[in-house]
Amino acid sequence: MEEKKQINLALQGGGAHGAFTWGVLDALLADGRLAIDGISGTSAGALNAVALAHGWASAQETGADPGEGARASLANVWNKVMVMGEISEGPGRLARLMMGALPSALGRVSPYQSNPLDYNPLRKLIESAIDFELLARLKSLKVFVGATDVETGRAEIFTGKRLTAQAVMASACLPMMFQAPEIDGRQYWDGGYSGNPAFAPLIEQCDTNDVLLVQINPLRQPGRPTTAAEIIDRVNDITFNASLIAQMRTIALINDMVEKGVADEGLKQIRLHRIDGGKAMLELPPATKVSPQRATVEKLFTLGSESAQRWLKRNLSAVGQKSSINVRRDYGDPLRLDFGQVDAVDSDAEQEEPPDQPGPAAFTLWSKEEREQSALKAAEAVASATQAALGLSERLDEPEKPDSPNSTSAY
């Protein structure tokens, strides 16, 4: 029997589009040629991570097949999500706002005013479907869930006994929809702001050097957003991809340093892989992120399953040997600023054999101060773009004035 290849899974958040990740995980588990060492998830990715781990641990306790148990658990959770999506009023409205997707109405009313009882249908779903005490005893599969500390803005990783339903709620908490969950006296927001998903625990606490990213949010979106909904949707993508891009570029830099023999002791080469939905994900309307309707969820599941099967056929042989994506081309060169036209990103869905050619040699490394300044400016740029979009949404909501015949109505 052929030995399974060890791999870590990094699961992005993206609202109801997390059903794509469900399809990916289901196909990988059904194939059975990969052994999962660790899983790191954010927002909807966190929900998928704990659902998989719950089914895995439950099957181990009873002597059943862990892979089949994980598949059944994922299906159970997403069926519950679809049931919530079918509710037209009351709780259903909140269900459509769950799991990390920004709505066009963002910023109008504080959740401390609009939802004073802090009702969130995701909480009941998680508490009924996931046994977190069982997860705490799980040894063969490491699970990490990321959230953002409201006070510091830094990523907080929950694992082991600290991984609870409240931690998953924190990972999926959009601050303009739900009140910040409190854990050990600290408040948390969506993990996508600080790590979508977090790679550090996979690199530092897992044995394998291979990380497979399941990417939901597109890096590039053709066309110019002009409506309030389009602008908010693109701000969502940029905001929740910013930490991913930074982490990927950092990993590329570390890999370069390890290869040149100048890295600190203990650092190792990380082999990166990715599954995404390509153009098919781009063609989905933004509203599908916030509306887990059965037809959409099932379509995303199928798309994820097909994408995973395609990736297995093309790239399984690379696991344990080399990266199957070109980080510099897709996420940017970590040692220089790019100006002018940017090459298009080849997704796993469109690319036959992803190249893994090294970029141009770097002659100088940024100093620590320069890197800190660059990161600060990037964070300020994202914050500025977000505020600009929110301001536009609020202005579009203002009633039309009699002396302003060209004013625009709200979306």
GROMACS .gro file of C-alpha atoms in nm:
model
  411
    1MET     CA    1   0.000   0.000   0.000
    2GLU     CA    2   0.139   0.338  -0.103
    3GLU     CA    3   0.232   0.563   0.189
    4LYS     CA    4   0.015   0.873   0.222
    5LYS     CA    5   0.170   1.214   0.167
    6GLN     CA    6   0.165   1.451   0.464
    7ILE     CA    7   0.016   1.795   0.413
    8ASN     CA    8  -0.117   2.096   0.606
    9LEU     CA    9  -0.438   2.273   0.506
   10ALA     CA   10  -0.486   2.651   0.516
   11LEU     CA   11  -0.852   2.746   0.473
   12GLN     CA   12  -0.959   3.099   0.381
   13GLY     CA   13  -1.281   3.261   0.497
   14GLY     CA   14  -1.534   3.395   0.248
   15GLY     CA   15  -1.892   3.370   0.369
   16ALA     CA   16  -2.117   3.114   0.203
   17HIS     CA   17  -1.840   3.062  -0.053
   18GLY     CA   18  -1.689   2.843   0.217
   19ALA     CA   19  -1.903   2.572   0.056
   20PHE     CA   20  -1.633   2.562  -0.214
   21THR     CA   21  -1.387   2.459   0.058
   22TRP     CA   22  -1.632   2.193   0.175
   23GLY     CA   23  -1.622   2.044  -0.174
   24VAL     CA   24  -1.242   2.056  -0.180
   25LEU     CA   25  -1.212   1.883   0.158
   26ASP     CA   26  -1.469   1.619   0.066
   27ALA     CA   27  -1.276   1.528  -0.252
   28LEU     CA   28  -0.939   1.518  -0.074
   29LEU     CA   29  -1.078   1.295   0.200
   30ALA     CA   30  -1.251   1.065  -0.048
   31ASP     CA   31  -0.929   1.031  -0.250
   32GLY     CA   32  -0.737   0.923   0.059
   33ARG     CA   33  -0.382   0.975  -0.070
   34LEU     CA   34  -0.310   1.272   0.159
   35ALA     CA   35  -0.259   1.257   0.536
   36ILE     CA   36  -0.357   1.583   0.706
   37ASP     CA   37  -0.107   1.698   0.966
   38GLY     CA   38  -0.265   2.032   1.062
   39ILE     CA   39  -0.550   2.264   0.962
   40SER     CA   40  -0.561   2.641   1.003
   41GLY     CA   41  -0.891   2.814   0.930
   42THR     CA   42  -1.042   3.160   0.949
   43SER     CA   43  -1.411   3.254   0.955
   44ALA     CA   44  -1.590   3.008   0.721
   45GLY     CA   45  -1.254   2.830   0.698
   46ALA     CA   46  -1.263   2.788   1.077
   47LEU     CA   47  -1.610   2.635   1.054
   48ASN     CA   48  -1.484   2.388   0.793
   49ALA     CA   49  -1.176   2.309   1.004
   50VAL     CA   50  -1.366   2.224   1.322
   51ALA     CA   51  -1.633   2.032   1.130
   52LEU     CA   52  -1.369   1.813   0.968
   53ALA     CA   53  -1.184   1.762   1.296
   54HIS     CA   54  -1.505   1.674   1.483
   55GLY     CA   55  -1.593   1.402   1.233
   56TRP     CA   56  -1.236   1.274   1.234
   57ALA     CA   57  -1.220   1.254   1.614
   58SER     CA   58  -1.568   1.100   1.647
   59ALA     CA   59  -1.479   0.824   1.400
   60GLN     CA   60  -1.153   0.751   1.582
   61GLU     CA   61  -1.341   0.715   1.911
   62THR     CA   62  -1.569   0.450   1.759
   63GLY     CA   63  -1.312   0.273   1.543
   64ALA     CA   64  -1.468   0.394   1.219
   65ASP     CA   65  -1.289   0.542   0.915
   66PRO     CA   66  -1.176   0.896   1.019
   67GLY     CA   67  -1.190   1.025   0.662
   68GLU     CA   68  -1.550   0.913   0.615
   69GLY     CA   69  -1.639   1.053   0.956
   70ALA     CA   70  -1.494   1.390   0.857
   71ARG     CA   71  -1.690   1.389   0.530
   72ALA     CA   72  -2.013   1.312   0.715
   73SER     CA   73  -1.950   1.587   0.970
   74LEU     CA   74  -1.884   1.848   0.700
   75ALA     CA   75  -2.201   1.747   0.517
   76ASN     CA   76  -2.402   1.772   0.839
   77VAL     CA   77  -2.276   2.124   0.914
   78TRP     CA   78  -2.338   2.255   0.563
   79ASN     CA   79  -2.683   2.100   0.549
   80LYS     CA   80  -2.763   2.298   0.864
   81VAL     CA   81  -2.626   2.611   0.695
   82MET     CA   82  -2.853   2.552   0.395
   83VAL     CA   83  -3.154   2.508   0.622
   84MET     CA   84  -3.079   2.848   0.777
   85GLY     CA   85  -3.048   2.997   0.429
   86GLU     CA   86  -3.395   2.872   0.341
   87ILE     CA   87  -3.556   3.069   0.623
   88SER     CA   88  -3.695   3.383   0.465
   89GLU     CA   89  -3.752   3.604   0.770
   90GLY     CA   90  -3.628   3.657   1.126
   91PRO     CA   91  -3.325   3.436   1.199
   92GLY     CA   92  -3.283   3.376   0.826
   93ARG     CA   93  -3.186   3.737   0.772
   94LEU     CA   94  -2.901   3.699   1.016
   95ALA     CA   95  -2.813   3.363   0.865
   96ARG     CA   96  -2.753   3.534   0.534
   97LEU     CA   97  -2.511   3.772   0.705
   98MET     CA   98  -2.304   3.499   0.866
   99MET     CA   99  -1.952   3.371   0.824
  100GLY     CA  100  -1.742   3.662   0.708
  101ALA     CA  101  -1.910   3.832   0.411
  102LEU     CA  102  -1.947   4.210   0.396
  103PRO     CA  103  -2.298   4.331   0.298
  104SER     CA  104  -2.369   4.651   0.108
  105ALA     CA  105  -2.539   4.792   0.419
  106LEU     CA  106  -2.218   4.778   0.623
  107GLY     CA  107  -2.155   5.071   0.853
  108ARG     CA  108  -2.506   5.210   0.888
  109VAL     CA  109  -2.598   5.083   1.234
  110SER     CA  110  -2.386   4.940   1.513
  111PRO     CA  111  -2.469   4.580   1.609
  112TYR     CA  112  -2.486   4.699   1.968
  113GLN     CA  113  -2.794   4.896   1.854
  114SER     CA  114  -2.941   4.672   1.585
  115ASN     CA  115  -2.876   4.343   1.766
  116PRO     CA  116  -2.859   4.425   2.138
  117LEU     CA  117  -2.921   4.062   2.241
  118ASP     CA  118  -2.628   3.957   2.019
  119TYR     CA  119  -2.829   3.687   1.843
  120ASN     CA  120  -2.627   3.489   1.589
  121PRO     CA  121  -2.761   3.167   1.434
  122LEU     CA  122  -2.408   3.042   1.378
  123ARG     CA  123  -2.357   3.000   1.752
  124LYS     CA  124  -2.640   2.748   1.792
  125LEU     CA  125  -2.524   2.558   1.483
  126ILE     CA  126  -2.167   2.527   1.610
  127GLU     CA  127  -2.267   2.427   1.962
  128SER     CA  128  -2.501   2.156   1.836
  129ALA     CA  129  -2.275   2.012   1.565
  130ILE     CA  130  -1.925   2.027   1.719
  131ASP     CA  131  -1.794   1.855   2.034
  132PHE     CA  132  -1.507   2.080   2.137
  133GLU     CA  133  -1.409   1.862   2.435
  134LEU     CA  134  -1.355   1.583   2.184
  135LEU     CA  135  -1.141   1.814   1.968
  136ALA     CA  136  -0.927   1.903   2.271
  137ARG     CA  137  -0.837   1.533   2.309
  138LEU     CA  138  -0.749   1.492   1.941
  139LYS     CA  139  -0.376   1.421   1.898
  140SER     CA  140  -0.336   1.300   1.539
  141LEU     CA  141  -0.476   1.615   1.377
  142LYS     CA  142  -0.381   1.967   1.485
  143VAL     CA  143  -0.649   2.235   1.446
  144PHE     CA  144  -0.590   2.610   1.461
  145VAL     CA  145  -0.851   2.886   1.443
  146GLY     CA  146  -0.750   3.250   1.401
  147ALA     CA  147  -0.923   3.565   1.528
  148THR     CA  148  -0.819   3.930   1.553
  149ASP     CA  149  -0.760   4.092   1.892
  150VAL     CA  150  -0.968   4.413   1.884
  151GLU     CA  151  -0.724   4.605   2.105
  152THR     CA  152  -0.394   4.507   1.942
  153GLY     CA  153  -0.504   4.417   1.589
  154ARG     CA  154  -0.288   4.105   1.609
  155ALA     CA  155  -0.385   3.750   1.522
  156GLU     CA  156  -0.475   3.522   1.810
  157ILE     CA  157  -0.460   3.147   1.748
  158PHE     CA  158  -0.694   2.914   1.934
  159THR     CA  159  -0.607   2.546   1.956
  160GLY     CA  160  -0.635   2.255   2.200
  161LYS     CA  161  -0.843   2.336   2.508
  162ARG     CA  162  -0.866   2.703   2.402
  163LEU     CA  163  -1.051   2.604   2.085
  164THR     CA  164  -1.417   2.651   2.174
  165ALA     CA  165  -1.743   2.753   2.008
  166GLN     CA  166  -1.671   3.108   2.127
  167ALA     CA  167  -1.335   3.100   1.946
  168VAL     CA  168  -1.502   3.003   1.618
  169MET     CA  169  -1.759   3.279   1.672
  170ALA     CA  170  -1.472   3.523   1.722
  171SER     CA  171  -1.303   3.404   1.403
  172ALA     CA  172  -1.621   3.479   1.205
  173CYS     CA  173  -1.724   3.804   1.378
  174LEU     CA  174  -1.768   4.098   1.142
  175PRO     CA  175  -1.768   4.402   1.372
  176MET     CA  176  -2.049   4.589   1.196
  177MET     CA  177  -2.283   4.288   1.219
  178PHE     CA  178  -2.219   4.119   1.551
  179GLN     CA  179  -2.086   4.218   1.891
  180ALA     CA  180  -1.727   4.118   1.955
  181PRO     CA  181  -1.707   3.781   2.136
  182GLU     CA  182  -1.513   3.800   2.462
  183ILE     CA  183  -1.260   3.532   2.560
  184ASP     CA  184  -1.055   3.556   2.880
  185GLY     CA  185  -1.135   3.924   2.912
  186ARG     CA  186  -1.034   4.016   2.557
  187GLN     CA  187  -1.257   4.093   2.259
  188TYR     CA  188  -1.211   3.957   1.909
  189TRP     CA  189  -1.317   4.027   1.551
  190ASP     CA  190  -1.297   3.828   1.230
  191GLY     CA  191  -0.963   3.653   1.187
  192GLY     CA  192  -0.948   3.763   0.824
  193TYR     CA  193  -0.823   4.105   0.930
  194SER     CA  194  -0.498   3.962   1.067
  195GLY     CA  195  -0.451   3.624   0.899
  196ASN     CA  196  -0.673   3.482   0.627
  197PRO     CA  197  -0.575   3.215   0.708
  198ALA     CA  198  -0.285   3.206   0.956
  199PHE     CA  199   0.016   3.010   0.826
  200ALA     CA  200   0.241   3.050   1.131
  201PRO     CA  201   0.096   2.768   1.346
  202LEU     CA  202   0.119   2.525   1.054
  203ILE     CA  203   0.484   2.616   0.996
  204GLU     CA  204   0.585   2.626   1.361
  205GLN     CA  205   0.382   2.344   1.518
  206CYS     CA  206   0.339   2.085   1.243
  207ASP     CA  207   0.588   1.834   1.107
  208THR     CA  208   0.533   1.854   0.733
  209ASN     CA  209   0.669   2.138   0.518
  210ASP     CA  210   0.386   2.126   0.262
  211VAL     CA  211   0.092   2.369   0.294
  212LEU     CA  212  -0.213   2.352   0.068
  213LEU     CA  213  -0.407   2.681   0.058
  214VAL     CA  214  -0.775   2.667  -0.032
  215GLN     CA  215  -0.830   3.018  -0.163
  216ILE     CA  216  -1.178   3.166  -0.195
  217ASN     CA  217  -1.122   3.540  -0.240
  218PRO     CA  218  -0.986   3.634  -0.586
  219LEU     CA  219  -0.653   3.816  -0.596
  220ARG     CA  220  -0.756   4.018  -0.899
  221GLN     CA  221  -1.101   4.119  -1.018
  222PRO     CA  222  -1.136   4.244  -1.378
  223GLY     CA  223  -1.325   4.565  -1.443
  224ARG     CA  224  -1.387   4.880  -1.243
  225PRO     CA  225  -1.628   4.868  -0.948
  226THR     CA  226  -1.870   5.161  -0.972
  227THR     CA  227  -2.179   5.075  -0.767
  228ALA     CA  228  -2.177   5.077  -0.388
  229ALA     CA  229  -2.221   4.698  -0.382
  230GLU     CA  230  -1.933   4.641  -0.625
  231ILE     CA  231  -1.703   4.873  -0.431
  232ILE     CA  232  -1.782   4.710  -0.097
  233ASP     CA  233  -1.733   4.364  -0.248
  234ARG     CA  234  -1.393   4.456  -0.390
  235VAL     CA  235  -1.288   4.622  -0.062
  236ASN     CA  236  -1.385   4.295   0.104
  237ASP     CA  237  -1.156   4.098  -0.127
  238ILE     CA  238  -0.864   4.341  -0.085
  239THR     CA  239  -0.900   4.362   0.292
  240PHE     CA  240  -0.922   3.990   0.351
  241ASN     CA  241  -0.645   3.909   0.103
  242ALA     CA  242  -0.398   4.165   0.243
  243SER     CA  243  -0.275   3.940   0.523
  244LEU     CA  244  -0.258   3.641   0.288
  245ILE     CA  245  -0.040   3.830   0.040
  246ALA     CA  246   0.190   3.949   0.319
  247GLN     CA  247   0.230   3.596   0.456
  248MET     CA  248   0.296   3.444   0.114
  249ARG     CA  249   0.564   3.704   0.038
  250THR     CA  250   0.723   3.645   0.377
  251ILE     CA  251   0.734   3.271   0.312
  252ALA     CA  252   0.896   3.336  -0.027
  253LEU     CA  253   1.161   3.550   0.145
  254ILE     CA  254   1.227   3.281   0.409
  255ASN     CA  255   1.257   3.016   0.138
  256ASP     CA  256   1.514   3.233  -0.041
  257MET     CA  257   1.713   3.280   0.278
  258VAL     CA  258   1.705   2.907   0.357
  259GLU     CA  259   1.817   2.825   0.003
  260LYS     CA  260   2.107   3.072   0.029
  261GLY     CA  261   2.206   2.945   0.374
  262VAL     CA  262   2.154   3.279   0.551
  263ALA     CA  263   1.836   3.192   0.743
  264ASP     CA  264   1.824   3.158   1.120
  265GLU     CA  265   1.867   2.810   1.260
  266GLY     CA  266   1.541   2.617   1.265
  267LEU     CA  267   1.383   2.784   0.963
  268LYS     CA  268   1.286   2.546   0.686
  269GLN     CA  269   1.173   2.561   0.325
  270ILE     CA  270   0.795   2.570   0.291
  271ARG     CA  271   0.641   2.406  -0.013
  272LEU     CA  272   0.325   2.590  -0.113
  273HIS     CA  273   0.025   2.460  -0.306
  274ARG     CA  274  -0.315   2.611  -0.387
  275ILE     CA  275  -0.666   2.514  -0.494
  276ASP     CA  276  -0.905   2.785  -0.614
  277GLY     CA  277  -1.213   2.804  -0.831
  278GLY     CA  278  -1.066   3.026  -1.102
  279LYS     CA  279  -1.302   3.208  -1.335
  280ALA     CA  280  -1.604   3.015  -1.210
  281MET     CA  281  -1.574   3.184  -0.868
  282LEU     CA  282  -1.535   3.526  -1.031
  283GLU     CA  283  -1.861   3.478  -1.219
  284LEU     CA  284  -2.063   3.430  -0.900
  285PRO     CA  285  -2.259   3.742  -0.794
  286PRO     CA  286  -2.134   3.911  -0.472
  287ALA     CA  287  -2.472   3.840  -0.308
  288THR     CA  288  -2.393   3.467  -0.305
  289LYS     CA  289  -2.139   3.528  -0.027
  290VAL     CA  290  -2.413   3.636   0.210
  291SER     CA  291  -2.689   3.402   0.100
  292PRO     CA  292  -2.630   3.032   0.172
  293GLN     CA  293  -2.916   2.918  -0.052
  294ARG     CA  294  -2.921   2.547  -0.124
  295ALA     CA  295  -2.871   2.575  -0.501
  296THR     CA  296  -2.570   2.804  -0.461
  297VAL     CA  297  -2.411   2.598  -0.183
  298GLU     CA  298  -2.449   2.277  -0.382
  299LYS     CA  299  -2.301   2.443  -0.692
  300LEU     CA  300  -2.003   2.565  -0.489
  301PHE     CA  301  -1.957   2.219  -0.337
  302THR     CA  302  -1.943   2.065  -0.684
  303LEU     CA  303  -1.702   2.331  -0.806
  304GLY     CA  304  -1.475   2.271  -0.505
  305SER     CA  305  -1.483   1.894  -0.553
  306GLU     CA  306  -1.396   1.921  -0.922
  307SER     CA  307  -1.116   2.170  -0.850
  308ALA     CA  308  -0.965   1.936  -0.589
  309GLN     CA  309  -0.980   1.638  -0.824
  310ARG     CA  310  -0.808   1.843  -1.093
  311TRP     CA  311  -0.540   1.954  -0.847
  312LEU     CA  312  -0.477   1.596  -0.735
  313LYS     CA  313  -0.429   1.485  -1.094
  314ARG     CA  314  -0.186   1.766  -1.178
  315ASN     CA  315  -0.002   1.839  -0.856
  316LEU     CA  316  -0.014   1.550  -0.610
  317SER     CA  317   0.331   1.440  -0.727
  318ALA     CA  318   0.473   1.778  -0.620
  319VAL     CA  319   0.376   1.726  -0.254
  320GLY     CA  320   0.690   1.653  -0.056
  321GLN     CA  321   0.909   1.759  -0.350
  322LYS     CA  322   0.846   2.122  -0.451
  323SER     CA  323   0.594   2.405  -0.453
  324SER     CA  324   0.328   2.387  -0.721
  325ILE     CA  325   0.262   2.763  -0.738
  326ASN     CA  326   0.483   3.057  -0.829
  327VAL     CA  327   0.460   3.288  -0.529
  328ARG     CA  328   0.643   3.581  -0.690
  329ARG     CA  329   0.418   3.583  -0.993
  330ASP     CA  330   0.091   3.545  -0.802
  331TYR     CA  331   0.158   3.734  -0.478
  332GLY     CA  332   0.448   3.966  -0.560
  333ASP     CA  333   0.825   3.969  -0.514
  334PRO     CA  334   0.905   4.014  -0.143
  335LEU     CA  335   1.222   4.211  -0.215
  336ARG     CA  336   1.104   4.483  -0.446
  337LEU     CA  337   0.811   4.710  -0.523
  338ASP     CA  338   0.643   4.643  -0.858
  339PHE     CA  339   0.542   4.925  -1.091
  340GLY     CA  340   0.348   4.910  -1.415
  341GLN     CA  341   0.148   4.621  -1.559
  342VAL     CA  342   0.102   4.319  -1.332
  343ASP     CA  343   0.099   3.973  -1.484
  344ALA     CA  344  -0.227   3.785  -1.457
  345VAL     CA  345  -0.260   3.519  -1.189
  346ASP     CA  346  -0.296   3.167  -1.328
  347SER     CA  347  -0.539   2.980  -1.107
  348ASP     CA  348  -0.528   2.607  -1.054
  349ALA     CA  349  -0.848   2.586  -1.256
  350GLU     CA  350  -0.695   2.728  -1.576
  351GLN     CA  351  -0.329   2.628  -1.553
  352GLU     CA  352  -0.212   2.292  -1.682
  353GLU     CA  353   0.128   2.281  -1.515
  354PRO     CA  354   0.195   2.570  -1.272
  355PRO     CA  355   0.554   2.685  -1.314
  356ASP     CA  356   0.779   2.711  -1.015
  357GLN     CA  357   1.062   2.918  -1.158
  358PRO     CA  358   1.258   3.142  -0.920
  359GLY     CA  359   1.232   3.517  -0.976
  360PRO     CA  360   1.522   3.756  -1.034
  361ALA     CA  361   1.799   3.744  -0.776
  362ALA     CA  362   1.781   4.006  -0.503
  363PHE     CA  363   2.089   4.218  -0.446
  364THR     CA  364   1.978   4.385  -0.125
  365LEU     CA  365   1.737   4.298   0.155
  366TRP     CA  366   1.505   4.552   0.308
  367SER     CA  367   1.611   4.662   0.651
  368LYS     CA  368   1.385   4.588   0.947
  369GLU     CA  369   1.279   4.954   0.959
  370GLU     CA  370   1.195   4.957   0.589
  371ARG     CA  371   0.988   4.641   0.621
  372GLU     CA  372   0.798   4.787   0.916
  373GLN     CA  373   0.732   5.111   0.729
  374SER     CA  374   0.615   4.917   0.423
  375ALA     CA  375   0.376   4.707   0.630
  376LEU     CA  376   0.243   5.019   0.803
  377LYS     CA  377   0.179   5.197   0.473
  378ALA     CA  378   0.004   4.888   0.334
  379ALA     CA  379  -0.221   4.870   0.641
  380GLU     CA  380  -0.300   5.242   0.612
  381ALA     CA  381  -0.386   5.200   0.244
  382VAL     CA  382  -0.629   4.918   0.320
  383ALA     CA  383  -0.788   5.118   0.603
  384SER     CA  384  -0.819   5.424   0.378
  385ALA     CA  385  -0.985   5.222   0.101
  386THR     CA  386  -1.227   5.067   0.349
  387GLN     CA  387  -1.323   5.402   0.499
  388ALA     CA  388  -1.369   5.554   0.154
  389ALA     CA  389  -1.603   5.274   0.051
  390LEU     CA  390  -1.801   5.295   0.376
  391GLY     CA  391  -1.831   5.670   0.341
  392LEU     CA  392  -1.961   5.631  -0.011
  393SER     CA  393  -2.219   5.376   0.103
  394GLU     CA  394  -2.343   5.613   0.375
  395ARG     CA  395  -2.363   5.908   0.134
  396LEU     CA  396  -2.563   5.702  -0.113
  397ASP     CA  397  -2.809   5.626   0.169
  398GLU     CA  398  -2.885   5.994   0.235
  399PRO     CA  399  -3.228   6.115   0.110
  400GLU     CA  400  -3.228   6.301  -0.219
  401LYS     CA  401  -3.220   6.680  -0.181
  402PRO     CA  402  -3.463   6.897  -0.385
  403ASP     CA  403  -3.182   7.117  -0.520
  404SER     CA  404  -2.972   6.818  -0.629
  405PRO     CA  405  -3.148   6.662  -0.932
  406ASN     CA  406  -2.850   6.435  -1.007
  407SER     CA  407  -2.819   6.276  -0.661
  408THR     CA  408  -2.796   5.897  -0.654
  409SER     CA  409  -3.029   5.670  -0.461
  410ALA     CA  410  -2.891   5.407  -0.228
  411TYR     CA  411  -2.817   5.062  -0.356
   0.00000   0.00000   0.00000
